[in-house]
mmCIF file of C-alpha atoms in Angstrom:
data_model
loop_
_atom_site.group_PDB
_atom_site.id
_atom_site.type_symbol
_atom_site.label_atom_id
_atom_site.label_comp_id
_atom_site.label_asym_id
_atom_site.label_seq_id
_atom_site.Cartn_x
_atom_site.Cartn_y
_atom_site.Cartn_z
ATOM 1 C CA MET A 13 101.593 92.448 119.602
ATOM 2 C CA SER A 14 97.934 91.050 119.217
ATOM 3 C CA ILE A 15 96.346 90.436 115.734
ATOM 4 C CA THR A 16 92.736 91.980 115.884
ATOM 5 C CA ALA A 17 89.700 89.825 114.338
ATOM 6 C CA GLN A 18 89.213 93.285 112.333
ATOM 7 C CA SER A 19 92.583 92.729 110.662
ATOM 8 C CA VAL A 20 92.059 89.272 109.970
ATOM 9 C CA LYS A 21 88.646 89.827 108.397
ATOM 10 C CA GLU A 22 90.183 92.950 106.185
ATOM 11 C CA LEU A 23 92.811 90.210 105.144
ATOM 12 C CA ARG A 24 90.337 87.870 104.269
ATOM 13 C CA GLU A 25 88.363 90.260 102.214
ATOM 14 C CA LYS A 26 91.590 91.463 100.480
ATOM 15 C CA THR A 27 93.078 88.068 99.659
ATOM 16 C CA GLY A 28 90.077 85.459 99.629
ATOM 17 C CA ALA A 29 92.311 83.121 101.874
ATOM 18 C CA GLY A 30 90.957 81.080 104.636
ATOM 19 C CA LEU A 31 90.623 82.171 108.176
ATOM 20 C CA LEU A 32 93.650 80.020 109.595
ATOM 21 C CA ASP A 33 95.949 81.300 106.826
ATOM 22 C CA CYS A 34 95.361 84.853 107.500
ATOM 23 C CA GLN A 35 95.769 84.546 111.338
ATOM 24 C CA LYS A 36 99.133 82.785 110.612
ATOM 25 C CA ALA A 37 100.255 85.380 107.846
ATOM 26 C CA LEU A 38 99.447 88.496 110.110
ATOM 27 C CA THR A 39 101.356 86.763 113.112
ATOM 28 C CA GLU A 40 104.230 86.076 110.928
ATOM 29 C CA ALA A 41 104.124 89.389 109.470
ATOM 30 C CA LYS A 42 103.627 91.149 112.815
ATOM 31 C CA GLY A 43 100.321 92.674 111.881
ATOM 32 C CA ASN A 44 101.727 94.172 108.792
ATOM 33 C CA MET A 45 98.795 93.905 106.287
ATOM 34 C CA GLU A 46 100.943 94.551 103.206
ATOM 35 C CA GLU A 47 103.510 92.017 104.342
ATOM 36 C CA ALA A 48 100.640 89.343 105.369
ATOM 37 C CA ILE A 49 99.326 89.811 101.700
ATOM 38 C CA THR A 50 102.761 89.066 100.321
ATOM 39 C CA ILE A 51 103.243 85.930 102.677
ATOM 40 C CA LEU A 52 99.870 84.676 101.603
ATOM 41 C CA ARG A 53 100.769 85.163 97.753
ATOM 42 C CA LYS A 54 103.794 83.430 98.154
ATOM 43 C CA LYS A 55 102.135 80.218 99.525
ATOM 44 C CA GLY A 56 99.745 80.509 96.564
ATOM 45 C CA ALA A 57 96.869 81.293 99.257
ATOM 46 C CA ALA A 58 96.021 84.583 97.887
ATOM 47 C CA SER A 59 95.303 85.485 94.242
ATOM 48 C CA ALA A 60 95.917 89.026 93.122
ATOM 49 C CA ALA A 61 92.668 89.183 91.253
ATOM 50 C CA LYS A 62 90.470 88.902 94.479
ATOM 51 C CA LYS A 63 92.528 91.429 96.105
ATOM 52 C CA ALA A 64 90.723 94.761 95.419
ATOM 53 C CA ASP A 65 87.065 94.394 94.108
ATOM 54 C CA ARG A 66 85.202 94.381 97.462
ATOM 55 C CA VAL A 67 82.291 97.023 97.097
ATOM 56 C CA THR A 68 81.963 98.708 100.325
ATOM 57 C CA LYS A 69 79.391 101.540 99.418
ATOM 58 C CA GLU A 70 76.325 102.200 97.185
ATOM 59 C CA GLY A 71 76.243 104.779 94.430
ATOM 60 C CA LEU A 72 76.785 105.143 90.756
ATOM 61 C CA ILE A 73 79.530 105.856 88.350
ATOM 62 C CA GLU A 74 78.548 108.368 85.222
ATOM 63 C CA SER A 75 80.707 109.602 82.365
ATOM 64 C CA TYR A 76 80.264 112.573 80.089
ATOM 65 C CA ILE A 77 82.089 113.123 76.709
ATOM 66 C CA HIS A 78 81.766 116.565 75.522
ATOM 67 C CA VAL A 79 80.846 117.196 71.914
ATOM 68 C CA GLY A 80 83.738 116.483 69.494
ATOM 69 C CA GLY A 81 85.368 114.005 72.208
ATOM 70 C CA LYS A 82 88.041 116.382 73.067
ATOM 71 C CA VAL A 83 86.821 116.477 76.839
ATOM 72 C CA GLY A 84 85.708 113.615 78.805
ATOM 73 C CA VAL A 85 84.625 113.280 82.593
ATOM 74 C CA LEU A 86 84.339 110.091 84.760
ATOM 75 C CA LEU A 87 82.685 110.456 88.012
ATOM 76 C CA GLU A 88 81.796 108.494 91.308
ATOM 77 C CA VAL A 89 79.116 109.481 93.730
ATOM 78 C CA ASN A 90 78.219 107.256 96.508
ATOM 79 C CA CYS A 91 75.065 107.290 98.709
ATOM 80 C CA GLU A 92 73.839 104.770 101.185
ATOM 81 C CA THR A 93 71.302 102.413 99.522
ATOM 82 C CA ASP A 94 71.127 101.100 95.994
ATOM 83 C CA PHE A 95 67.395 102.128 95.828
ATOM 84 C CA VAL A 96 68.815 105.533 95.787
ATOM 85 C CA ALA A 97 71.320 104.899 93.146
ATOM 86 C CA ARG A 98 68.649 104.092 90.824
ATOM 87 C CA ASN A 99 66.404 107.192 91.734
ATOM 88 C CA GLU A 100 66.271 109.929 88.855
ATOM 89 C CA ASP A 101 66.793 112.583 90.871
ATOM 90 C CA PHE A 102 70.043 111.289 91.878
ATOM 91 C CA LYS A 103 70.995 110.231 88.125
ATOM 92 C CA GLY A 104 70.286 113.928 87.455
ATOM 93 C CA PHE A 105 72.485 115.316 89.996
ATOM 94 C CA LEU A 106 75.405 113.134 88.764
ATOM 95 C CA LYS A 107 74.806 114.357 84.971
ATOM 96 C CA ASP A 108 74.856 117.916 86.345
ATOM 97 C CA LEU A 109 78.113 117.327 88.228
ATOM 98 C CA CYS A 110 79.698 115.744 84.945
ATOM 99 C CA LEU A 111 78.746 118.798 83.020
ATOM 100 C CA GLN A 112 80.087 121.001 85.766
ATOM 101 C CA ILE A 113 83.555 119.210 85.803
ATOM 102 C CA ALA A 114 83.799 119.523 82.025
ATOM 103 C CA ALA A 115 83.029 123.027 81.983
ATOM 104 C CA ALA A 116 84.640 124.369 85.131
ATOM 105 C CA SER A 117 87.799 121.950 85.168
ATOM 106 C CA PRO A 118 88.210 121.537 89.021
ATOM 107 C CA LEU A 119 91.246 119.476 90.449
ATOM 108 C CA TYR A 120 90.171 118.472 93.491
ATOM 109 C CA VAL A 121 86.544 117.345 95.095
ATOM 110 C CA THR A 122 87.134 119.182 98.222
ATOM 111 C CA ARG A 123 89.767 121.877 99.968
ATOM 112 C CA GLU A 124 91.160 118.877 102.098
ATOM 113 C CA GLU A 125 92.469 117.325 99.256
ATOM 114 C CA VAL A 126 94.688 120.349 98.076
ATOM 115 C CA PRO A 127 98.492 119.317 98.757
ATOM 116 C CA GLU A 128 99.756 121.469 101.836
ATOM 117 C CA ALA A 129 102.514 122.909 99.708
ATOM 118 C CA GLU A 130 100.009 124.466 97.017
ATOM 119 C CA VAL A 131 98.147 126.162 99.807
ATOM 120 C CA THR A 132 101.326 127.538 101.418
ATOM 121 C CA LYS A 133 102.428 128.890 97.764
ATOM 122 C CA GLU A 134 99.155 130.528 97.377
ATOM 123 C CA ARG A 135 99.119 132.062 100.808
ATOM 124 C CA ASP A 136 102.596 133.466 100.148
ATOM 125 C CA ILE A 137 101.710 134.833 96.790
ATOM 126 C CA ALA A 138 98.787 136.596 98.094
ATOM 127 C CA ALA A 139 100.690 137.919 100.975
ATOM 128 C CA ALA A 140 103.218 139.290 98.747
ATOM 129 C CA GLN A 141 100.342 140.960 96.769
ATOM 130 C CA VAL A 142 98.985 143.199 99.724
ATOM 131 C CA ALA A 143 102.564 143.864 101.635
ATOM 132 C CA GLY A 144 102.610 147.016 103.269
ATOM 133 C CA LYS A 145 98.810 147.266 104.342
ATOM 134 C CA PRO A 146 97.995 146.994 107.982
ATOM 135 C CA PRO A 147 98.371 143.480 109.513
ATOM 136 C CA ALA A 148 94.706 143.129 110.309
ATOM 137 C CA ALA A 149 93.629 144.006 106.589
ATOM 138 C CA VAL A 150 96.441 141.659 105.171
ATOM 139 C CA GLN A 151 95.201 138.545 107.090
ATOM 140 C CA LYS A 152 91.585 139.222 105.894
ATOM 141 C CA ILE A 153 92.637 140.055 102.126
ATOM 142 C CA VAL A 154 94.764 136.805 102.101
ATOM 143 C CA GLU A 155 91.927 134.738 103.608
ATOM 144 C CA GLY A 156 89.731 136.072 100.839
ATOM 145 C CA LYS A 157 92.104 135.084 98.069
ATOM 146 C CA LEU A 158 92.590 131.900 99.360
ATOM 147 C CA GLU A 159 88.744 131.413 99.308
ATOM 148 C CA LYS A 160 88.701 132.670 95.761
ATOM 149 C CA PHE A 161 91.700 129.896 94.929
ATOM 150 C CA TYR A 162 89.563 127.080 96.696
ATOM 151 C CA SER A 163 86.415 128.257 94.794
ATOM 152 C CA THR A 164 88.397 127.948 91.447
ATOM 153 C CA LEU A 165 90.003 124.391 92.164
ATOM 154 C CA CYS A 166 87.709 122.613 94.214
ATOM 155 C CA LEU A 167 84.358 121.032 92.706
ATOM 156 C CA ILE A 168 82.636 121.564 96.050
ATOM 157 C CA ASP A 169 83.394 125.276 96.383
ATOM 158 C CA GLN A 170 82.743 126.150 92.663
ATOM 159 C CA PRO A 171 79.865 128.049 91.637
ATOM 160 C CA PHE A 172 77.386 125.680 90.199
ATOM 161 C CA VAL A 173 77.419 126.060 86.447
ATOM 162 C CA LYS A 174 73.637 125.900 86.025
ATOM 163 C CA ASN A 175 72.996 128.374 88.736
ATOM 164 C CA PRO A 176 75.900 130.304 89.829
ATOM 165 C CA ASP A 177 74.230 131.769 92.865
ATOM 166 C CA LYS A 178 74.769 128.599 94.541
ATOM 167 C CA THR A 179 77.864 126.455 95.221
ATOM 168 C CA VAL A 180 78.173 122.885 94.226
ATOM 169 C CA LYS A 181 78.160 122.302 98.154
ATOM 170 C CA GLU A 182 74.571 124.324 98.501
ATOM 171 C CA ILE A 183 73.377 121.912 95.768
ATOM 172 C CA LEU A 184 74.764 119.021 97.185
ATOM 173 C CA THR A 185 73.215 119.694 100.690
ATOM 174 C CA GLU A 186 69.779 120.349 98.889
ATOM 175 C CA LYS A 187 70.174 117.035 97.248
ATOM 176 C CA ILE A 188 70.923 115.243 100.615
ATOM 177 C CA ALA A 189 67.774 116.867 101.952
ATOM 178 C CA THR A 190 65.004 116.227 99.237
ATOM 179 C CA ILE A 191 66.517 112.419 98.534
ATOM 180 C CA GLY A 192 66.956 111.516 102.353
ATOM 181 C CA GLU A 193 70.178 110.091 102.352
ATOM 182 C CA ASN A 194 73.802 111.229 102.798
ATOM 183 C CA ILE A 195 75.524 111.503 99.499
ATOM 184 C CA SER A 196 79.175 111.941 98.789
ATOM 185 C CA ILE A 197 81.098 113.114 95.736
ATOM 186 C CA ARG A 198 83.858 110.414 95.922
ATOM 187 C CA ARG A 199 86.150 111.015 92.932
ATOM 188 C CA PHE A 200 86.287 112.421 89.464
ATOM 189 C CA THR A 201 88.959 112.316 86.408
ATOM 190 C CA ARG A 202 88.801 114.829 83.498
ATOM 191 C CA TYR A 203 90.541 114.522 80.308
ATOM 192 C CA GLN A 204 91.306 117.097 77.995
ATOM 193 C CA LEU A 205 92.948 115.782 74.799
ATOM 194 C CA GLY A 206 96.515 116.491 74.760
ATOM 195 C CA ALA A 207 96.778 118.306 78.040
ATOM 196 C CA MET B 6 115.387 74.928 58.067
ATOM 197 C CA SER B 7 112.355 75.762 60.172
ATOM 198 C CA ILE B 8 110.579 78.834 60.943
ATOM 199 C CA THR B 9 109.876 79.439 64.808
ATOM 200 C CA ALA B 10 106.710 80.615 66.211
ATOM 201 C CA GLN B 11 109.099 83.228 68.020
ATOM 202 C CA SER B 12 110.138 84.502 64.723
ATOM 203 C CA VAL B 13 106.782 84.794 63.132
ATOM 204 C CA LYS B 14 105.573 86.681 66.297
ATOM 205 C CA GLU B 15 108.505 89.198 65.908
ATOM 206 C CA LEU B 16 108.082 89.554 62.197
ATOM 207 C CA ARG B 17 104.121 90.247 62.998
ATOM 208 C CA GLU B 18 105.277 92.904 65.760
ATOM 209 C CA LYS B 19 107.542 94.513 63.399
ATOM 210 C CA THR B 20 105.262 94.793 60.253
ATOM 211 C CA GLY B 21 101.769 94.368 61.469
ATOM 212 C CA ALA B 22 101.064 91.990 58.762
ATOM 213 C CA GLY B 23 98.993 88.916 59.195
ATOM 214 C CA LEU B 24 100.155 85.647 60.548
ATOM 215 C CA LEU B 25 99.828 83.561 57.143
ATOM 216 C CA ASP B 26 101.564 86.346 55.490
ATOM 217 C CA CYS B 27 104.319 86.384 57.864
ATOM 218 C CA GLN B 28 104.908 82.636 57.738
ATOM 219 C CA LYS B 29 104.992 82.767 53.913
ATOM 220 C CA ALA B 30 107.565 85.421 53.998
ATOM 221 C CA LEU B 31 109.837 83.853 56.336
ATOM 222 C CA THR B 32 109.326 80.514 54.527
ATOM 223 C CA GLU B 33 110.539 82.475 51.211
ATOM 224 C CA ALA B 34 113.265 84.181 52.921
ATOM 225 C CA LYS B 35 114.529 81.086 54.567
ATOM 226 C CA GLY B 36 114.219 82.289 58.123
ATOM 227 C CA ASN B 37 115.893 85.556 57.233
ATOM 228 C CA MET B 38 114.160 88.473 59.161
ATOM 229 C CA GLU B 39 115.285 91.357 57.270
ATOM 230 C CA GLU B 40 114.683 89.644 53.911
ATOM 231 C CA ALA B 41 111.094 88.690 55.081
ATOM 232 C CA ILE B 42 110.144 92.585 56.041
ATOM 233 C CA THR B 43 111.393 93.255 52.502
ATOM 234 C CA ILE B 44 109.288 90.717 50.989
ATOM 235 C CA LEU B 45 106.126 91.829 53.069
ATOM 236 C CA ARG B 46 106.925 95.464 52.245
ATOM 237 C CA LYS B 47 106.961 94.579 48.539
ATOM 238 C CA LYS B 48 103.702 93.102 48.988
ATOM 239 C CA GLY B 49 102.238 96.090 50.839
ATOM 240 C CA ALA B 50 101.716 94.087 53.973
ATOM 241 C CA ALA B 51 104.058 95.896 56.114
ATOM 242 C CA SER B 52 103.451 99.450 56.836
ATOM 243 C CA ALA B 53 102.832 99.589 60.607
ATOM 244 C CA ALA B 54 106.246 99.702 61.697
ATOM 245 C CA LYS B 55 107.115 102.684 59.543
ATOM 246 C CA LYS B 56 103.998 104.731 61.437
ATOM 247 C CA ALA B 57 104.937 103.523 64.833
ATOM 248 C CA ASP B 58 107.343 106.604 65.326
ATOM 249 C CA ARG B 59 105.096 109.471 64.185
ATOM 250 C CA VAL B 60 103.861 112.017 66.368
ATOM 251 C CA THR B 61 100.264 111.574 67.678
ATOM 252 C CA LYS B 62 98.661 114.543 69.189
ATOM 253 C CA GLU B 63 95.062 114.624 67.670
ATOM 254 C CA GLY B 64 92.542 111.686 69.000
ATOM 255 C CA LEU B 65 89.582 111.016 70.997
ATOM 256 C CA ILE B 66 88.280 110.675 74.395
ATOM 257 C CA GLU B 67 85.832 107.730 74.928
ATOM 258 C CA SER B 68 83.955 106.478 77.780
ATOM 259 C CA TYR B 69 81.960 103.622 78.872
ATOM 260 C CA ILE B 70 79.535 103.001 81.757
ATOM 261 C CA HIS B 71 78.521 99.160 82.479
ATOM 262 C CA VAL B 72 74.928 98.442 82.838
ATOM 263 C CA GLY B 73 74.046 99.335 86.394
ATOM 264 C CA GLY B 74 76.407 102.170 86.718
ATOM 265 C CA LYS B 75 78.924 100.212 88.860
ATOM 266 C CA VAL B 76 81.966 100.233 86.661
ATOM 267 C CA GLY B 77 83.143 102.950 84.398
ATOM 268 C CA VAL B 78 86.054 103.690 81.976
ATOM 269 C CA LEU B 79 87.470 106.820 80.683
ATOM 270 C CA LEU B 80 89.823 106.582 77.848
ATOM 271 C CA GLU B 81 92.193 108.826 75.756
ATOM 272 C CA VAL B 82 93.734 107.480 72.308
ATOM 273 C CA ASN B 83 95.891 109.714 70.169
ATOM 274 C CA CYS B 84 96.338 109.547 66.383
ATOM 275 C CA GLU B 85 97.905 111.998 63.973
ATOM 276 C CA THR B 86 94.904 113.997 62.361
ATOM 277 C CA ASP B 87 91.558 114.793 63.324
ATOM 278 C CA PHE B 88 90.505 113.203 60.079
ATOM 279 C CA VAL B 89 91.228 109.710 61.410
ATOM 280 C CA ALA B 90 89.892 110.963 64.781
ATOM 281 C CA ARG B 91 86.433 111.120 63.359
ATOM 282 C CA ASN B 92 86.856 107.654 61.504
ATOM 283 C CA GLU B 93 84.258 105.305 62.362
ATOM 284 C CA ASP B 94 87.070 102.325 62.349
ATOM 285 C CA PHE B 95 88.989 104.472 64.965
ATOM 286 C CA LYS B 96 85.917 104.995 67.176
ATOM 287 C CA GLY B 97 85.058 101.607 67.096
ATOM 288 C CA PHE B 98 88.485 100.641 68.178
ATOM 289 C CA LEU B 99 88.018 102.875 71.322
ATOM 290 C CA LYS B 100 84.630 101.303 72.079
ATOM 291 C CA ASP B 101 86.396 98.267 72.000
ATOM 292 C CA LEU B 102 89.232 99.143 74.213
ATOM 293 C CA CYS B 103 86.691 100.727 76.759
ATOM 294 C CA LEU B 104 85.167 97.171 77.045
ATOM 295 C CA GLN B 105 88.508 95.627 77.235
ATOM 296 C CA ILE B 106 89.200 97.799 80.356
ATOM 297 C CA ALA B 107 85.580 97.393 81.860
ATOM 298 C CA ALA B 108 85.883 93.637 81.592
ATOM 299 C CA ALA B 109 89.805 92.903 82.363
ATOM 300 C CA SER B 110 90.673 95.657 84.771
ATOM 301 C CA PRO B 111 94.153 96.345 83.539
ATOM 302 C CA LEU B 112 96.134 98.908 85.866
ATOM 303 C CA TYR B 113 98.548 100.248 83.325
ATOM 304 C CA VAL B 114 98.861 100.877 79.473
ATOM 305 C CA THR B 115 102.186 99.214 78.943
ATOM 306 C CA ARG B 116 104.697 97.211 81.220
ATOM 307 C CA GLU B 117 107.039 100.119 81.131
ATOM 308 C CA GLU B 118 104.558 101.836 83.478
ATOM 309 C CA VAL B 119 104.444 99.150 86.110
ATOM 310 C CA PRO B 120 106.662 100.485 88.966
ATOM 311 C CA GLU B 121 110.201 98.770 89.436
ATOM 312 C CA ALA B 122 109.215 97.892 93.036
ATOM 313 C CA GLU B 123 106.116 95.982 91.946
ATOM 314 C CA VAL B 124 108.075 94.016 89.333
ATOM 315 C CA THR B 125 110.695 92.895 92.036
ATOM 316 C CA LYS B 126 108.194 91.892 94.480
ATOM 317 C CA GLU B 127 106.520 89.934 91.763
ATOM 318 C CA ARG B 128 109.843 88.370 90.962
ATOM 319 C CA ASP B 129 110.264 87.445 94.415
ATOM 320 C CA ILE B 130 106.984 85.927 95.026
ATOM 321 C CA ALA B 131 107.373 83.851 91.773
ATOM 322 C CA ALA B 132 110.775 82.772 92.717
ATOM 323 C CA ALA B 133 109.457 81.822 96.227
ATOM 324 C CA GLN B 134 106.861 79.564 94.673
ATOM 325 C CA VAL B 135 109.446 77.377 92.731
ATOM 326 C CA ALA B 136 112.213 77.532 95.244
ATOM 327 C CA GLY B 137 114.107 74.080 95.161
ATOM 328 C CA LYS B 138 114.053 73.720 91.472
ATOM 329 C CA PRO B 139 117.209 73.451 89.472
ATOM 330 C CA PRO B 140 118.521 77.299 88.771
ATOM 331 C CA ALA B 141 117.844 77.049 84.775
ATOM 332 C CA ALA B 142 114.345 75.876 85.303
ATOM 333 C CA VAL B 143 113.736 78.532 88.031
ATOM 334 C CA GLN B 144 114.876 81.595 85.486
ATOM 335 C CA LYS B 145 112.678 80.230 83.114
ATOM 336 C CA ILE B 146 109.464 79.672 85.238
ATOM 337 C CA VAL B 147 109.909 83.105 86.934
ATOM 338 C CA GLU B 148 110.191 84.779 83.415
ATOM 339 C CA GLY B 149 107.175 83.099 82.533
ATOM 340 C CA LYS B 150 105.092 83.982 85.568
ATOM 341 C CA LEU B 151 106.258 87.507 84.910
ATOM 342 C CA GLU B 152 104.994 87.342 81.407
ATOM 343 C CA LYS B 153 101.764 86.238 82.960
ATOM 344 C CA PHE B 154 101.791 89.106 85.222
ATOM 345 C CA TYR B 155 102.378 91.618 82.519
ATOM 346 C CA SER B 156 99.498 90.029 80.518
ATOM 347 C CA THR B 157 96.964 90.612 83.347
ATOM 348 C CA LEU B 158 98.074 94.174 84.514
ATOM 349 C CA CYS B 159 99.053 95.791 81.219
ATOM 350 C CA LEU B 160 96.343 96.725 78.715
ATOM 351 C CA ILE B 161 98.735 96.201 75.650
ATOM 352 C CA ASP B 162 99.755 92.772 76.933
ATOM 353 C CA GLN B 163 96.247 91.366 77.660
ATOM 354 C CA PRO B 164 94.378 88.930 75.322
ATOM 355 C CA PHE B 165 91.829 90.931 73.421
ATOM 356 C CA VAL B 166 88.491 90.305 75.100
ATOM 357 C CA LYS B 167 86.733 90.073 71.761
ATOM 358 C CA ASN B 168 89.245 87.581 70.272
ATOM 359 C CA PRO B 169 91.562 86.148 73.176
ATOM 360 C CA ASP B 170 93.823 84.544 70.244
ATOM 361 C CA LYS B 171 95.173 88.020 70.015
ATOM 362 C CA THR B 172 96.735 90.668 72.307
ATOM 363 C CA VAL B 173 95.679 94.042 72.429
ATOM 364 C CA LYS B 174 98.948 95.145 71.078
ATOM 365 C CA GLU B 175 98.282 92.957 67.934
ATOM 366 C CA ILE B 176 94.915 94.563 67.340
ATOM 367 C CA LEU B 177 96.446 97.896 67.716
ATOM 368 C CA THR B 178 99.231 97.008 65.275
ATOM 369 C CA GLU B 179 96.738 95.930 62.807
ATOM 370 C CA LYS B 180 94.729 99.121 63.264
ATOM 371 C CA ILE B 181 97.625 101.157 62.648
ATOM 372 C CA ALA B 182 98.335 99.425 59.269
ATOM 373 C CA THR B 183 94.710 99.342 58.068
ATOM 374 C CA ILE B 184 93.994 102.999 59.005
ATOM 375 C CA GLY B 185 97.258 104.118 58.089
ATOM 376 C CA GLU B 186 98.217 106.155 61.142
ATOM 377 C CA ASN B 187 100.272 105.839 64.103
ATOM 378 C CA ILE B 188 98.204 105.393 66.949
ATOM 379 C CA SER B 189 98.876 105.240 70.530
ATOM 380 C CA ILE B 190 96.895 104.538 73.616
ATOM 381 C CA ARG B 191 97.563 107.294 76.055
ATOM 382 C CA ARG B 192 95.806 106.915 79.170
ATOM 383 C CA PHE B 193 92.837 105.424 80.831
ATOM 384 C CA THR B 194 90.804 105.443 84.141
ATOM 385 C CA ARG B 195 88.654 102.605 85.559
ATOM 386 C CA TYR B 196 86.291 103.344 88.312
ATOM 387 C CA GLN B 197 84.714 100.409 90.259
ATOM 388 C CA LEU B 198 82.001 101.372 92.851
ATOM 389 C CA GLY B 199 83.689 101.487 96.140
ATOM 390 C CA ALA B 200 86.882 99.663 95.119
#
């Protein structure tokens, strides 16, 4: 088993411990990152605080509280440079996304995040609803219902609240083109009072 | 007869009354906790305890974005009536909590939320660090380190950033006493760019 330079680097970034300590810890842990961190902490060479706050990407965090304080949104969108993060067009896009999330209550950013079990359940329900029709038609209808399901739950697939003729993904693609940098919606949280 | 700091702390937690009031009451009660509570009640200094079990389903969602947009917080705090949710003192408390979360990066609201596996791991690390000392001392040191761990990770146990002589829990208890309604910190989310 070999300890790669990459994993040593990662361990150093996560713990702030020295190069030799990290190499030794990784060897002792047979390359297991979590275990190596524990070994370093037991030796007092790593502090928990240093562990997690290495900034790897640029971007901006934005929030929105709906009038009355019963609905709130927190959002992170990444871009490539801090220059773009300070761009007014980029900031405006984040504000629009916050309003979108507050109004349309998505649960996921993309369809890839929807748990497999939930997709299967939705597919079963859709199939049961069209039982008895020709197989080719069933297939088509089920896919259509699944698309509808994604466009309700996934932010990227939702109709854009400020212009429902386009999806959020289309707006995002436009922003990438006009701003000239890759932009990714990383994560959001939506709170509804008591829900 | 002596009044210990521990008993004063306990009385404060039970009643939400001030430090001096609690010392006086305990002295007057010759160290008897129940009697000290009664004394404080008679003076009207104790009230929080009575309110701590009431149902909270109203409240407010608040957010905070640190200058530069690299750190953001979303917070929900519940109270009993919408009347209190619109109270300036309550709103101010939420703003303070948002600053606390942004600055001190807690991971949980209370220690009850910390996964058992994480506590066990922390206990093992602490024990390994003091290996070789007498068992009685080890026990004490490990408990001390665990308290330190909670006061780093749990919002409620953290020193209040605006006044580190008090914990967030003590500030919360004071707010319950002054506002006159049960208040509970329900949940928060803290985003750090790229972390």
